[in-house]
CSV table of C-alpha atoms in Angstrom, one decimal:
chain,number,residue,atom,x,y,z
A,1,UNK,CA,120.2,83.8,108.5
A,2,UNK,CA,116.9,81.4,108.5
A,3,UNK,CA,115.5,80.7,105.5
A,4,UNK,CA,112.2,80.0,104.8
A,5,UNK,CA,111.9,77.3,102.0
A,6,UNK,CA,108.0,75.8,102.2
A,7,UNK,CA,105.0,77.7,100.2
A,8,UNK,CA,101.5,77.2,100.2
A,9,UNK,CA,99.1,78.3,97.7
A,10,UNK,CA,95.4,78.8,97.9
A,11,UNK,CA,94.8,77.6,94.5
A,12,UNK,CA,91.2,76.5,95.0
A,13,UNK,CA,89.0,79.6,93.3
A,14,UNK,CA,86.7,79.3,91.0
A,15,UNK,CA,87.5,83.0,88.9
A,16,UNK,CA,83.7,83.7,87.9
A,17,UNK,CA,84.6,87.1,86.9
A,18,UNK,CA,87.1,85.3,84.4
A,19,UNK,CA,84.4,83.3,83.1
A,20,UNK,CA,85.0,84.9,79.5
A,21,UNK,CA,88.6,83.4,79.3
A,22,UNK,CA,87.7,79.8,81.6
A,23,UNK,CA,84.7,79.1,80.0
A,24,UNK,CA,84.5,77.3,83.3
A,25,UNK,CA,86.9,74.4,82.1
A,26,UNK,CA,89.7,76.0,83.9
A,27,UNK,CA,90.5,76.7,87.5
A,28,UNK,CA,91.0,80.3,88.2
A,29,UNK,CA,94.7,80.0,89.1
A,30,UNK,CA,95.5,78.4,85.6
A,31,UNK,CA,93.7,81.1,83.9
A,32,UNK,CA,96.5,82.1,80.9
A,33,UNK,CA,98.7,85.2,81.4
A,34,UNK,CA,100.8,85.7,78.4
A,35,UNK,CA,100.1,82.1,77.2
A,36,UNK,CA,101.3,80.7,80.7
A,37,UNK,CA,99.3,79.6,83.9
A,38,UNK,CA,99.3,82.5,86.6
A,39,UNK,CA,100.6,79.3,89.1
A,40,UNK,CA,103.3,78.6,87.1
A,41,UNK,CA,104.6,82.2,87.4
A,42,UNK,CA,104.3,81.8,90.9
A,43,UNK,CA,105.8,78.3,91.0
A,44,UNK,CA,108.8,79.6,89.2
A,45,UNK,CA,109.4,82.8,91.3
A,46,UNK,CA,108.8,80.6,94.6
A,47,UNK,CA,111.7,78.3,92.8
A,48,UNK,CA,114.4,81.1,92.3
A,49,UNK,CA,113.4,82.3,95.6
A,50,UNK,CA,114.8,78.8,97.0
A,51,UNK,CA,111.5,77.1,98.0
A,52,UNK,CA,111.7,73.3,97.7
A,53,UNK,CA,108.6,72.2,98.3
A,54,UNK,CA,104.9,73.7,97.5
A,55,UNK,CA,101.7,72.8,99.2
A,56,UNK,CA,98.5,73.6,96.7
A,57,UNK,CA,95.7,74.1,98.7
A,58,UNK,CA,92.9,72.4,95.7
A,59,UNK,CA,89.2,72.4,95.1
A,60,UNK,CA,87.7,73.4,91.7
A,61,UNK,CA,88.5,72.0,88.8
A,62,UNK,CA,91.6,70.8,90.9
A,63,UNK,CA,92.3,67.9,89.2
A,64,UNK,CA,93.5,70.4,86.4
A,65,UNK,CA,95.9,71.7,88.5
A,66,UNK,CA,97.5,68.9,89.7
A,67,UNK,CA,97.7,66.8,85.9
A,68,UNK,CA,99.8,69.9,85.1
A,69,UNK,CA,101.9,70.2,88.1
A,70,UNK,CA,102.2,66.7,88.9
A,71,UNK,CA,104.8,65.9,91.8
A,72,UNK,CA,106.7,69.2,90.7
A,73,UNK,CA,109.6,67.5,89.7
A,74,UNK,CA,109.5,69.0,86.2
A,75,UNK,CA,109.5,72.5,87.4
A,76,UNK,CA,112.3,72.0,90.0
A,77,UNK,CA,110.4,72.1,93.0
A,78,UNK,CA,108.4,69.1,95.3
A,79,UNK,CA,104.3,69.6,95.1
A,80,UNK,CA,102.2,68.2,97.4
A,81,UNK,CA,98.7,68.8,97.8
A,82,UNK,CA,95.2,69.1,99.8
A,83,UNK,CA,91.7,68.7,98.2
A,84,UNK,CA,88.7,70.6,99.0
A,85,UNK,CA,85.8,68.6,98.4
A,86,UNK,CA,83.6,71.1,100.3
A,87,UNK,CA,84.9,74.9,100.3
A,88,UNK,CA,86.3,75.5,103.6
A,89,UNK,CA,87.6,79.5,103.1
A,90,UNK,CA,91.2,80.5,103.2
A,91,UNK,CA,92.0,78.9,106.4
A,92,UNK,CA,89.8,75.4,107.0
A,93,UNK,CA,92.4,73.5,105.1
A,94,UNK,CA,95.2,74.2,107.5
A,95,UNK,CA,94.3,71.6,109.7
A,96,UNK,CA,95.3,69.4,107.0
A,97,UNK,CA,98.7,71.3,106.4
A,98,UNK,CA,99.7,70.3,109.6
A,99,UNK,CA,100.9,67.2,108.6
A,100,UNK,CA,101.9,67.9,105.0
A,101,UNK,CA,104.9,69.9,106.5
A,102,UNK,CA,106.8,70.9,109.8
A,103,UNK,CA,108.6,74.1,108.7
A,104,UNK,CA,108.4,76.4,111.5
A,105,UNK,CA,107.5,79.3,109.3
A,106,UNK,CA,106.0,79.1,106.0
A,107,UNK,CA,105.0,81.4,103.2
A,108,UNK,CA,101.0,81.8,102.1
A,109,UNK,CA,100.1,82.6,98.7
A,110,UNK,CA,96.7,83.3,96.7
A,111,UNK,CA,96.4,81.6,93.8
A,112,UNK,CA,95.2,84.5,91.8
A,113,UNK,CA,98.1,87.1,92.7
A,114,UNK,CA,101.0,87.5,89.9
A,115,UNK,CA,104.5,89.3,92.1
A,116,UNK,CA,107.2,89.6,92.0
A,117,UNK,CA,109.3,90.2,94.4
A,118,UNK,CA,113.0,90.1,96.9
A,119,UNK,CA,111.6,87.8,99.5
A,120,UNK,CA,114.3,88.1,101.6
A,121,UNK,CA,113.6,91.7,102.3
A,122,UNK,CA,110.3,90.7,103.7
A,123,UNK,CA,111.9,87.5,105.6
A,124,UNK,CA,114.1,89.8,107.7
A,125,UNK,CA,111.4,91.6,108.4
A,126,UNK,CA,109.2,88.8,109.6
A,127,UNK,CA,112.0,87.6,111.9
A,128,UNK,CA,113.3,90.7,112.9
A,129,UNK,CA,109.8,91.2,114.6
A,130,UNK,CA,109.4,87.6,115.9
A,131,UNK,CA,106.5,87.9,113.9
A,132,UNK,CA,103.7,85.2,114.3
A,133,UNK,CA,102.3,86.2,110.7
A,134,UNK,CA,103.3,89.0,108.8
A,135,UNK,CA,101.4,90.2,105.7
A,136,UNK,CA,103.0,92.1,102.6
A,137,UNK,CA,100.7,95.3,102.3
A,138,UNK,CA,100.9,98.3,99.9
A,139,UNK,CA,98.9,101.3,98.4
A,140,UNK,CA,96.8,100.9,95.4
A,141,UNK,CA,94.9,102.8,93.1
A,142,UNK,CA,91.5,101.6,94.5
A,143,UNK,CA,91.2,101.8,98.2
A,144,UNK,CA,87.9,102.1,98.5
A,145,UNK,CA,86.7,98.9,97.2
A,146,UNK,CA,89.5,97.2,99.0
A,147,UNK,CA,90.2,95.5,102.7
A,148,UNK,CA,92.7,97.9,104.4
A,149,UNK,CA,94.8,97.3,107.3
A,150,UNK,CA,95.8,99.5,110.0
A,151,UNK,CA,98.9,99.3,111.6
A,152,UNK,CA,101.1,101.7,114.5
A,153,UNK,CA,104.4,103.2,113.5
A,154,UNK,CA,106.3,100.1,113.4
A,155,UNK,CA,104.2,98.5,111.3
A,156,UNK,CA,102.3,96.4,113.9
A,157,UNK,CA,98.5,95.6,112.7
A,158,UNK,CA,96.4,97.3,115.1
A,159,UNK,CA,93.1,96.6,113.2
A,160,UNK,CA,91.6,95.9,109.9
A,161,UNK,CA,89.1,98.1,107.7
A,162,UNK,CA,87.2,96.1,105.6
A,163,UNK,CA,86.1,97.8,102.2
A,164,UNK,CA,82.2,97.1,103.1
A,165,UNK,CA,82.7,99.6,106.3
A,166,UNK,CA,80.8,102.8,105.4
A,167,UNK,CA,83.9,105.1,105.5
A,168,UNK,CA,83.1,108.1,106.4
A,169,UNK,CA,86.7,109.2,107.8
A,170,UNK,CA,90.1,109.5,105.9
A,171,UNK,CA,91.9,106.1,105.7
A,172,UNK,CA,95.0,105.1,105.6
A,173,UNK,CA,95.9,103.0,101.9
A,174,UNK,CA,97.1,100.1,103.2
A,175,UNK,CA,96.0,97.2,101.3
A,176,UNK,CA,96.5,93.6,102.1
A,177,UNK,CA,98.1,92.2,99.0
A,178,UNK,CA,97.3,88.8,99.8
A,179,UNK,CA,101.0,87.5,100.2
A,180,UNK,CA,101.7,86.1,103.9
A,181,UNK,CA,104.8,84.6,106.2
A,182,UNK,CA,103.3,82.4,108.7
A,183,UNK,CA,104.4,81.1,111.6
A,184,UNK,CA,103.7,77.1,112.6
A,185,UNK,CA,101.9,78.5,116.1
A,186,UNK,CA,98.7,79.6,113.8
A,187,UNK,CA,98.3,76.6,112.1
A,188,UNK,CA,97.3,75.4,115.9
A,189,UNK,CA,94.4,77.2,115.7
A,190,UNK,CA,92.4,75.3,113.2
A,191,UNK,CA,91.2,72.2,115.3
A,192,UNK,CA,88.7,70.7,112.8
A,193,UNK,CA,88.5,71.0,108.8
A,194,UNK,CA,85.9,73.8,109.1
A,195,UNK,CA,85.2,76.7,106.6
A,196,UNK,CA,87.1,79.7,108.1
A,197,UNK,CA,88.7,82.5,107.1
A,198,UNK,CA,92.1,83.5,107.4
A,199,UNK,CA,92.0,87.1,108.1
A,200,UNK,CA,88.4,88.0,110.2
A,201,UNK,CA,88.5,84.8,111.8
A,202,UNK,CA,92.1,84.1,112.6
A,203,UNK,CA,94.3,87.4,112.4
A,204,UNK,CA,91.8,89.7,113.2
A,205,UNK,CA,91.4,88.0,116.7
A,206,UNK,CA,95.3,87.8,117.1
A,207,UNK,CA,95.6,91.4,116.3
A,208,UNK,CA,92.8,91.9,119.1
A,209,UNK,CA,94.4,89.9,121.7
A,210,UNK,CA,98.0,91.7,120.9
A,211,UNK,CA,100.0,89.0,118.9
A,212,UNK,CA,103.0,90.1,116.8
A,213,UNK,CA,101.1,90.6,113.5
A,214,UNK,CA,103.3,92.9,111.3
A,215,UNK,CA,102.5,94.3,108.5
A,216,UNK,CA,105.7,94.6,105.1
A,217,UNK,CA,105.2,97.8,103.4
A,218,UNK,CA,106.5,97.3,100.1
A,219,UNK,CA,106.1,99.1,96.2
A,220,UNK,CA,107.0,96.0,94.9
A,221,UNK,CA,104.5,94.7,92.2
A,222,UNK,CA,102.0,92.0,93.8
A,223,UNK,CA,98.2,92.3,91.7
A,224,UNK,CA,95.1,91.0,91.9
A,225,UNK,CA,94.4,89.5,88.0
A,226,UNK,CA,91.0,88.5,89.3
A,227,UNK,CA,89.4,89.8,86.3
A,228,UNK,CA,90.0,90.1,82.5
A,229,UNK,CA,91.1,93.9,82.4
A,230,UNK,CA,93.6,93.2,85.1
A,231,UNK,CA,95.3,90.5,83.4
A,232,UNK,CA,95.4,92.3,80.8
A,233,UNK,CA,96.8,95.3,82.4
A,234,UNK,CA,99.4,93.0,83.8
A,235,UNK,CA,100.4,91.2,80.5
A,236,UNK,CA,100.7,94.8,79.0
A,237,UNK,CA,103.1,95.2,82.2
A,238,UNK,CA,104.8,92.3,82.1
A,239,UNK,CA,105.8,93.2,78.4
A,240,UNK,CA,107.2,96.3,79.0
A,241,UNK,CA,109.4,95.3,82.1
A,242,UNK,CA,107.6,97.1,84.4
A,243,UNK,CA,106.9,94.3,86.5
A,244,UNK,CA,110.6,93.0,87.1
A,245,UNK,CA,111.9,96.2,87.6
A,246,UNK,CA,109.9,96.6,90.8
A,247,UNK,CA,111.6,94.2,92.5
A,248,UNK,CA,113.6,95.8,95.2
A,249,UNK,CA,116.6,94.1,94.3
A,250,UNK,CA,116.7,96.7,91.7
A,251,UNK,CA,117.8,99.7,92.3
A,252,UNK,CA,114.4,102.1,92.5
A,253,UNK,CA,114.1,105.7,91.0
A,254,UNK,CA,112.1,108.1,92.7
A,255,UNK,CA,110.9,111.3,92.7
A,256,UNK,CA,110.8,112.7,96.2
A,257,UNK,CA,107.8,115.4,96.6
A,258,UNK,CA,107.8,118.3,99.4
A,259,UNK,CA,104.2,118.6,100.8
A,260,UNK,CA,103.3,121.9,101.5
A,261,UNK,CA,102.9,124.0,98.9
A,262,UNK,CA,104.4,121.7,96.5
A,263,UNK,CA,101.1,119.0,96.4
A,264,UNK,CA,98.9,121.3,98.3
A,265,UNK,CA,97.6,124.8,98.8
A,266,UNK,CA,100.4,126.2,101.2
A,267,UNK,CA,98.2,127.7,104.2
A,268,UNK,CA,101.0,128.0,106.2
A,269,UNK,CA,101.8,125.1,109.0
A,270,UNK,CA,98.6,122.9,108.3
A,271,UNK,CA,98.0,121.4,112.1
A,272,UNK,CA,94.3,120.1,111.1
A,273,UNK,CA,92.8,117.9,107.5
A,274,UNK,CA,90.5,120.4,107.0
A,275,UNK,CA,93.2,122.3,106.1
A,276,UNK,CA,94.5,120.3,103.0
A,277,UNK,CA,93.7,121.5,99.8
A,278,UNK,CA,95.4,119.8,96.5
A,279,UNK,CA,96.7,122.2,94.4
A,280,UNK,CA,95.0,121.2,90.6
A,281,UNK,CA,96.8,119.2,88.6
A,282,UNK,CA,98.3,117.3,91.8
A,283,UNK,CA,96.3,114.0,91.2
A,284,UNK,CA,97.2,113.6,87.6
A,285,UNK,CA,100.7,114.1,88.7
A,286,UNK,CA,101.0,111.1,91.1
A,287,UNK,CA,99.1,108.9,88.5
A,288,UNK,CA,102.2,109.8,86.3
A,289,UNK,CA,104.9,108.9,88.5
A,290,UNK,CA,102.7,105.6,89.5
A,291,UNK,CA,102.2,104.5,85.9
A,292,UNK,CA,106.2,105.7,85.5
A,293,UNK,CA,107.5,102.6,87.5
A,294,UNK,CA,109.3,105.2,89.8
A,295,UNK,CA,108.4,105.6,93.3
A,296,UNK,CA,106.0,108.6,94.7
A,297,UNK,CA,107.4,109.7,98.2
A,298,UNK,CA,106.7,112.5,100.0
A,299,UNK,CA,109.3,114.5,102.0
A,300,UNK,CA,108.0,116.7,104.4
A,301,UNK,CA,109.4,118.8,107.2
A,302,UNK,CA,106.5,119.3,110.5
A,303,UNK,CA,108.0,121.1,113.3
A,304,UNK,CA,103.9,121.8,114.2
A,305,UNK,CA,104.7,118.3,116.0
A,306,UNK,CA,107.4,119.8,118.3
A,307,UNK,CA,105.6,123.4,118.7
A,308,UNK,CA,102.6,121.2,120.3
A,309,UNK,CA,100.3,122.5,117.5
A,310,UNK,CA,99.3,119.6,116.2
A,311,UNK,CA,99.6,115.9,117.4
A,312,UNK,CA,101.3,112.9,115.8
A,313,UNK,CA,97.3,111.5,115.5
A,314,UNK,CA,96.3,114.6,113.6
A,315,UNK,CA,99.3,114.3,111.3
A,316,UNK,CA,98.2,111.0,110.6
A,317,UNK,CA,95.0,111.8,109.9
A,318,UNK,CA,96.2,114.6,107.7
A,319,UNK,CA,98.1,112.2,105.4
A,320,UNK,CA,95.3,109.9,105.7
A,321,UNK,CA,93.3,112.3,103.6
A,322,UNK,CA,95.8,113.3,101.1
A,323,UNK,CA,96.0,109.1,100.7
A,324,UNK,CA,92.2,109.4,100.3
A,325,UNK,CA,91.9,112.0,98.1
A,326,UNK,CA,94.4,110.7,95.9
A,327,UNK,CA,93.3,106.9,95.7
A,328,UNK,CA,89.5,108.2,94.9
A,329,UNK,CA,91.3,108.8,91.7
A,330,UNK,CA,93.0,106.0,91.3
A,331,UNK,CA,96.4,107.6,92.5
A,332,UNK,CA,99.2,106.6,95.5
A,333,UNK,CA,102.2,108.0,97.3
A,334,UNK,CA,104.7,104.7,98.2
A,335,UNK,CA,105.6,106.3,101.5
A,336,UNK,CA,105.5,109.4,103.4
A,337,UNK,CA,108.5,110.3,105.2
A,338,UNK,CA,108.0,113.4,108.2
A,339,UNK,CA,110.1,115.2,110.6
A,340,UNK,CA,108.3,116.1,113.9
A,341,UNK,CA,111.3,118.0,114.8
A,342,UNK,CA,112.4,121.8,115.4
A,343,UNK,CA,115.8,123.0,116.1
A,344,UNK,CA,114.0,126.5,118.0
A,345,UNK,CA,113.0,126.5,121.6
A,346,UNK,CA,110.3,129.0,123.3
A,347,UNK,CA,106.7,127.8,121.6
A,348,UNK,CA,104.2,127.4,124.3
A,349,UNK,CA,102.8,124.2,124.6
A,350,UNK,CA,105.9,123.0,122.5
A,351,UNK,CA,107.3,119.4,122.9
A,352,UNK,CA,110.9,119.8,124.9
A,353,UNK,CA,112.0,115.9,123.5
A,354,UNK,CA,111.5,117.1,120.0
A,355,UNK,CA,113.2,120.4,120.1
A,356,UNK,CA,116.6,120.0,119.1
A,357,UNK,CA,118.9,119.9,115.9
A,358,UNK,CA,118.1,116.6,114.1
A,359,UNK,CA,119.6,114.6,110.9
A,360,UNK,CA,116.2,114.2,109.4
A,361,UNK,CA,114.9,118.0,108.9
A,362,UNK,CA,115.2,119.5,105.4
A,363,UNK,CA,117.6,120.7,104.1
A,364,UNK,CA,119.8,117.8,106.1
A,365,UNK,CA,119.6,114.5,104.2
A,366,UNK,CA,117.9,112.1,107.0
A,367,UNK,CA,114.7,111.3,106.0
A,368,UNK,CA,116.2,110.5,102.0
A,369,UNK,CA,118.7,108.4,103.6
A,370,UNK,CA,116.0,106.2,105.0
A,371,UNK,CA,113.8,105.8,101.8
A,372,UNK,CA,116.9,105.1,100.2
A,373,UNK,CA,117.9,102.1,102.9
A,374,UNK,CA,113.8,100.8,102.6
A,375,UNK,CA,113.6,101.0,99.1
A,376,UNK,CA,117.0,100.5,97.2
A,377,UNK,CA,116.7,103.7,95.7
A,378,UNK,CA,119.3,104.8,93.1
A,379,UNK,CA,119.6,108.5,94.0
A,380,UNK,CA,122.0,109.2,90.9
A,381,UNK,CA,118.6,108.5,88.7
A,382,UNK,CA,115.8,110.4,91.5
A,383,UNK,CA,114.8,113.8,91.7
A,384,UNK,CA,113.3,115.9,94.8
A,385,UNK,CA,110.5,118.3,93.3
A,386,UNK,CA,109.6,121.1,96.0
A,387,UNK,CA,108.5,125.2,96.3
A,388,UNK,CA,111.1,125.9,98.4
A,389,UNK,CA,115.0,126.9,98.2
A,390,UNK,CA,115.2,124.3,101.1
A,391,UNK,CA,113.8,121.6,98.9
A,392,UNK,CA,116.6,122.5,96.4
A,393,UNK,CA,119.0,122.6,98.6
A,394,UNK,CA,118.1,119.1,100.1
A,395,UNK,CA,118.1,117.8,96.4
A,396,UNK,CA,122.0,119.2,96.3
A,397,UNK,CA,123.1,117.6,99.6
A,398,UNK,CA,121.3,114.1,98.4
A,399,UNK,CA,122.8,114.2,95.2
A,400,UNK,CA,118.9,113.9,93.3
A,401,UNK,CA,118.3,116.5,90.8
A,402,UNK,CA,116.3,119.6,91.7
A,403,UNK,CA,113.0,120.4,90.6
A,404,UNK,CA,111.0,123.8,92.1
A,405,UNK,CA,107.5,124.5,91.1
A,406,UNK,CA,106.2,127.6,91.2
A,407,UNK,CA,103.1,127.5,93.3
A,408,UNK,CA,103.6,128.2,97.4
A,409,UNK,CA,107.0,130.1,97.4
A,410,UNK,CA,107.7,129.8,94.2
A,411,UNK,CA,111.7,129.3,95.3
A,412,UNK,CA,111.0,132.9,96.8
A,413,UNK,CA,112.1,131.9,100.5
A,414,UNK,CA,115.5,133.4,100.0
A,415,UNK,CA,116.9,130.2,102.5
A,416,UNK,CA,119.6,129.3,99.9
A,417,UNK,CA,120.7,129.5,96.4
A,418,UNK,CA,117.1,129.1,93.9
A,419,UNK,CA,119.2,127.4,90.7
A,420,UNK,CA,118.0,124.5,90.0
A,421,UNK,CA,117.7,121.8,87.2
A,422,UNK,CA,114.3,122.2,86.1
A,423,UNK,CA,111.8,124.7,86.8
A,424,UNK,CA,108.0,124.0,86.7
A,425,UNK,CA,104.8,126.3,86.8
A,426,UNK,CA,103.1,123.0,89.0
A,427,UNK,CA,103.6,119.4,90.2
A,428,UNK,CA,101.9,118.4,87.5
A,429,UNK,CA,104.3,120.4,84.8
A,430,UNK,CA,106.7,119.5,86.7
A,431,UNK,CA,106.3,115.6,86.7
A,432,UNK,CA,105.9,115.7,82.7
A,433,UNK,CA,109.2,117.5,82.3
A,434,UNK,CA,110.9,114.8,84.9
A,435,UNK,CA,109.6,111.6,83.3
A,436,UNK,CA,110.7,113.6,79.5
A,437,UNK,CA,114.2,113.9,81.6
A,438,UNK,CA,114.2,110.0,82.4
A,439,UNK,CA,113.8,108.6,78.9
């Protein structure tokens, strides 16, 4: 398996929102987190990931830096680095990185992001794709003043929304978390030491021209402690083990939602967004399983696909408004799992390729069996949460425990047998009974 063992790290920012803790004495990277320097987190997790030898990209106060850091041999590692004099944006110094190192493919930091996470989920990725960059992205809780990406089903990028677009559509949260693999090739691309920056002026122009740009959905905790209340948030999380236990070398709990009727107003087969209502409460509910630690996925049978009423685009668009909705509020799903298939045949206008008796539609066990595989998820500590007796019956097949709520059919479908573990008036009720059950 290749190995990728060379880091860079955009350590040159000047943190003016962090002003109050700098005093402008510090370089924004060394701001303290805990009473250590946010690089030296990263230099240590970039360590016990394997990486032997760090490039700091410098400019600010950089001669901070690199007095602490030094040639790295104190922290395990080999530090080299690159000085700014002049700002040159978050790509003008790789035509000096060129020669500080010939690894084929490299990892790209920001200095201000505290992760943690299993980089060798997201390598596979990378070269399972033949990537030429690929990106770690993720939903937040605050879409709308961030840079989303857009990507196809396999998670090629296929554009990027910036957050000073006027957004008057649903939109996908995808948020680029400012982690990167990058192949050598890109580095070509930078022919003089000229401010440029690495995502509109680079990767948005090989998205545009078709290069392999992919973007690594992960849940894994990667922040932003740009400013004071976010460091503190994270010190707060970093306390309470939060933070380590999202790496996806750990086994993951999560609570698997039905869709329909479970999150919103069941209207029957919902083929277009203006359709989707949330049922009250449903918001507060997925800020609770996000401030949890567990995962938020959504489970959701849509044979509308195969009956031709409603197109894989619409769907999409569907989901991009419940993503909307929900991160208005400051709420997420991880991942939302479908089935576009139907087992019955003789719906005009239906789809003949997707009629026919697939692993993935509820009751059957499919479409858990792949969030387990993506995200390591213990299912002996998870829970499926639904209206339906379908939804319980799934959560018996998967071996999760069973949650029915009784908004849409209220377990009232007579499919199969409506005992389940715990019984909810709402998602919301329902969420605060689970997350009693975990403790």
């Amino acid at each position: 398996m290749k190995k990728i063992d060379v880091a860079v790290i955009m350590a040159g920012g000047k943190g003016s929102r962090l002003r109050s803790i700098t005093n402008d004495e510090i370089p924004k990277p060394m701001v303290p987190v805990d009473g250590k320097p946010l690089l030296e987190y990263q230099v240590e997790k970039l360590k016990e990931y394997g990486i032997k030898k760090i490039v700091m990209i410098v400019g600010h106060l950089g001669e901070k830096i690199m007095d602490h850091f030094k040639d790295g041999k104190d922290f395990g590692v080999d530090i080299d680095y690159i000085v700014e004099k002049e700002p040159l944006g978050t790509a003008g110094a790789f035509y000096y990185l060129k020669d500080k190192t010939d690894a084929k493919d490299f990892l790209l930091i920001f200095g201000d992001v505290f992760f943690d996470i299993d980089f060798d989920r997201m390598e596979d990725f990378h070269f399972k794709n033949a990537a030429l960059t690929t990106l770690l992205a993720h939903p937040n809780g605050h879409p709308y003043d961030s840079d989303l990406i857009q990507t196809d089903d396999n998670g090629k990028v296929i554009g990027f929304d910036s957050k000073n677009n006027v957004r008057d559509y649903w939109y996908d949260n995808m948020v680029n978390a400012g982690m990167y693999i990058i192949n050598r090739e890109l580095l070509e691309l930078v022919g003089e030491p000229v401010k440029i920056d690495f995502e509109k002026d680079i990767l948005a122009n090989q998205v545009k021209n078709g290069a392999n740009v992919y973007a690594y959905h992960s849940p894994e905790y990667v922040k932003d402690v740009g400013t004071v209340d976010r460091i503190n948030a994270t010190v707060e999380e970093l306390k309470n083990g939060l933070i380590a236990s999202k790496n996806l070398k750990n086994r993951q709990r999560a609570i698997f939602l039905d869709r329909d009727g479970t999150m919103n107003v069941s209207k029957g087969f919902i083929s277009n967004a203006d359709d989707l209502e949330l049922i009250p409460g449903t918001i507060e509910a997925i800020k609770a399983i996000n401030k949890s630690g567990a995962l938020a996925i959504v489970i959701t049978n849509q044979p509308v696909i195969a009956r031709g009423e409603c197109s894989f685009e619409e769907l999409h668009n569907i989901h991009n408004k419940l993503k909307t909705l929900l991160g208005e509020k400051g709420a997420f799903v991880d991942d939302i799992f479908y089935c576009p298939h139907h087992p019955d045949k003789g719906f005009e206008g239906e789809i003949p390729e997707l009629k026919f008796d697939c692993e993935c539609r509820k009751p059957k066990t499919g479409m858990i069996d792949e969030a387990v595989k993506k995200y390591n998820i213990d299912l002996s500590k998870s829970y499926m949460v639904g209206d339906s007796t379908m939804d319980l019956e799934l959560a018996r097949n998967a071996g999760v425990k069973s949650v029915l709520v009784d908004t849409g059919f209220a377990g009232n479908d007579g499919k199969y047998d409506r005992s389940c573990d715990i019984e909810a008036k709402d998602l919301l009720d329902a969420v605060e009974k689970i997350i009693k059950d975990m403790k």
